[in-house]
Coordinates of C-alpha atoms in Angstrom, one line a residue:
M428 CA -33.7 9.9 21.8
N429 CA -30.6 11.9 21.0
D430 CA -27.1 10.7 20.6
C431 CA -26.2 11.5 24.2
E432 CA -28.9 9.2 25.6
N433 CA -28.1 6.4 23.2
P434 CA -25.2 4.3 24.8
S435 CA -24.4 2.6 21.6
S436 CA -23.5 5.9 19.9
Q437 CA -20.9 6.9 22.5
L438 CA -17.2 6.4 21.8
S439 CA -15.5 3.5 23.6
V440 CA -12.3 4.3 25.5
T441 CA -9.5 1.9 24.9
S442 CA -6.7 1.3 27.3
P443 CA -3.3 2.7 26.5
P444 CA -0.7 0.4 25.0
Q445 CA 0.9 -1.9 27.5
M446 CA 4.5 -1.5 28.3
H447 CA 6.9 -4.4 28.5
P448 CA 8.8 -4.9 31.8
N449 CA 12.0 -3.4 30.3
G450 CA 10.0 -0.2 29.5
S451 CA 9.8 -0.6 25.7
Q452 CA 6.8 -1.0 23.4
P453 CA 6.2 -4.3 21.8
N454 CA 7.7 -3.1 18.5
G455 CA 10.9 -1.8 20.1
I456 CA 9.9 1.9 20.2
Q457 CA 10.8 3.5 23.5
S458 CA 9.6 7.0 22.9
M459 CA 7.7 9.1 20.4
E460 CA 11.0 10.4 19.1
D461 CA 12.0 6.9 18.2
A462 CA 8.7 6.4 16.4
F463 CA 9.1 9.5 14.3
N464 CA 12.8 8.7 13.5
R465 CA 12.1 5.2 12.3
P466 CA 11.7 4.6 8.5
V467 CA 8.2 3.7 7.5
N468 CA 7.8 0.4 5.7
P469 CA 5.4 0.1 2.7
E470 CA 3.2 -2.4 4.6
A471 CA 2.6 0.1 7.5
L472 CA 2.0 2.9 5.1
Q473 CA -0.6 0.8 3.2
M474 CA -2.3 0.0 6.6
V475 CA -2.5 3.7 7.4
L476 CA -3.9 4.5 4.0
S477 CA -6.6 1.9 4.3
Y478 CA -7.5 3.2 7.8
L479 CA -7.8 6.7 6.4
R480 CA -9.9 5.4 3.5
R481 CA -12.2 3.5 5.8
N482 CA -12.8 6.5 8.0
G483 CA -13.5 8.9 5.2
L484 CA -10.4 11.0 5.7
T485 CA -9.9 11.5 2.0
E486 CA -7.9 14.7 2.1
T487 CA -5.4 13.2 4.6
E488 CA -5.2 10.1 2.5
E489 CA -4.5 12.0 -0.7
Q490 CA -1.8 14.1 1.0
L491 CA -0.1 11.0 2.4
Q492 CA -0.2 9.4 -1.0
R493 CA 1.4 12.4 -2.6
E494 CA 4.1 12.6 0.1
A495 CA 4.9 8.9 0.2
G496 CA 3.7 7.7 -3.2
H497 CA 7.2 6.6 -4.2
M498 CA 7.2 4.1 -1.3
I499 CA 3.9 2.6 -2.5
K500 CA 5.0 2.3 -6.1
N501 CA 8.3 0.7 -5.2
E502 CA 6.6 -1.9 -3.0
H503 CA 4.9 -3.5 -6.0
S504 CA 8.1 -3.7 -8.0
G505 CA 10.0 -5.5 -5.3
G506 CA 12.6 -2.7 -4.9
L507 CA 13.7 -2.9 -8.5
R508 CA 14.6 0.2 -10.6
P509 CA 11.6 1.3 -12.7
E510 CA 13.1 0.1 -16.0
E511 CA 13.8 -3.4 -14.5
A512 CA 10.3 -3.5 -13.0
I513 CA 8.7 -2.6 -16.4
T514 CA 10.8 -5.3 -18.1
L515 CA 9.8 -7.9 -15.5
E516 CA 6.1 -7.0 -15.8
F517 CA 6.2 -7.1 -19.6
E518 CA 8.0 -10.5 -19.6
Q519 CA 5.3 -11.9 -17.1
F520 CA 2.6 -10.6 -19.4
I521 CA 4.2 -12.4 -22.4
E522 CA 4.4 -15.6 -20.4
H523 CA 0.7 -15.2 -19.4
A524 CA -0.4 -14.5 -23.0
N525 CA 1.5 -17.6 -24.2
A526 CA 0.0 -19.8 -21.6
C527 CA -3.6 -18.9 -22.5
T528 CA -5.9 -20.7 -24.9
D529 CA -5.6 -20.0 -28.6
V530 CA -8.6 -17.7 -28.7
V531 CA -7.4 -15.6 -25.8
Q532 CA -3.8 -15.7 -27.0
A533 CA -4.9 -14.2 -30.3
E534 CA -6.5 -11.3 -28.4
F535 CA -3.5 -10.8 -26.2
S536 CA -1.1 -10.9 -29.2
Q537 CA -2.7 -7.7 -30.5
L538 CA -1.7 -5.9 -27.3
I539 CA 1.9 -7.1 -27.1
F540 CA 3.4 -4.6 -29.6
P541 CA 1.5 -1.5 -28.3
I542 CA 2.5 -2.3 -24.7
F543 CA 6.1 -2.9 -25.7
A544 CA 6.2 0.4 -27.6
H545 CA 4.7 2.3 -24.7
C546 CA 7.0 0.7 -22.1
S547 CA 10.2 1.3 -24.2
S548 CA 9.5 5.0 -24.8

């Protein structure tokens, strides 16, 4: 049996997005021009990247990451400048290292200066 005879291998057709009574889309977009002119938030970008990854569109995913990589990086820092984000992460690492047991704390203490030196350069 080939793919044409197998009903489970055929694509399913989905209905178009439903319009609200006032003519707008649920997210407030009224035309494709509105959609293209809207800024993309990091959450939506991450959803698109995961969709591309799931569907094996690696070249498209890599291109999108190159073009919008700055948005993804800034999302994790909470909108802070890079220097502030690094300082915040380093302080959180120090707090975590100090909260660990003595054995683990001794291991972490060996990492503190190299990380500090790398972050401050």
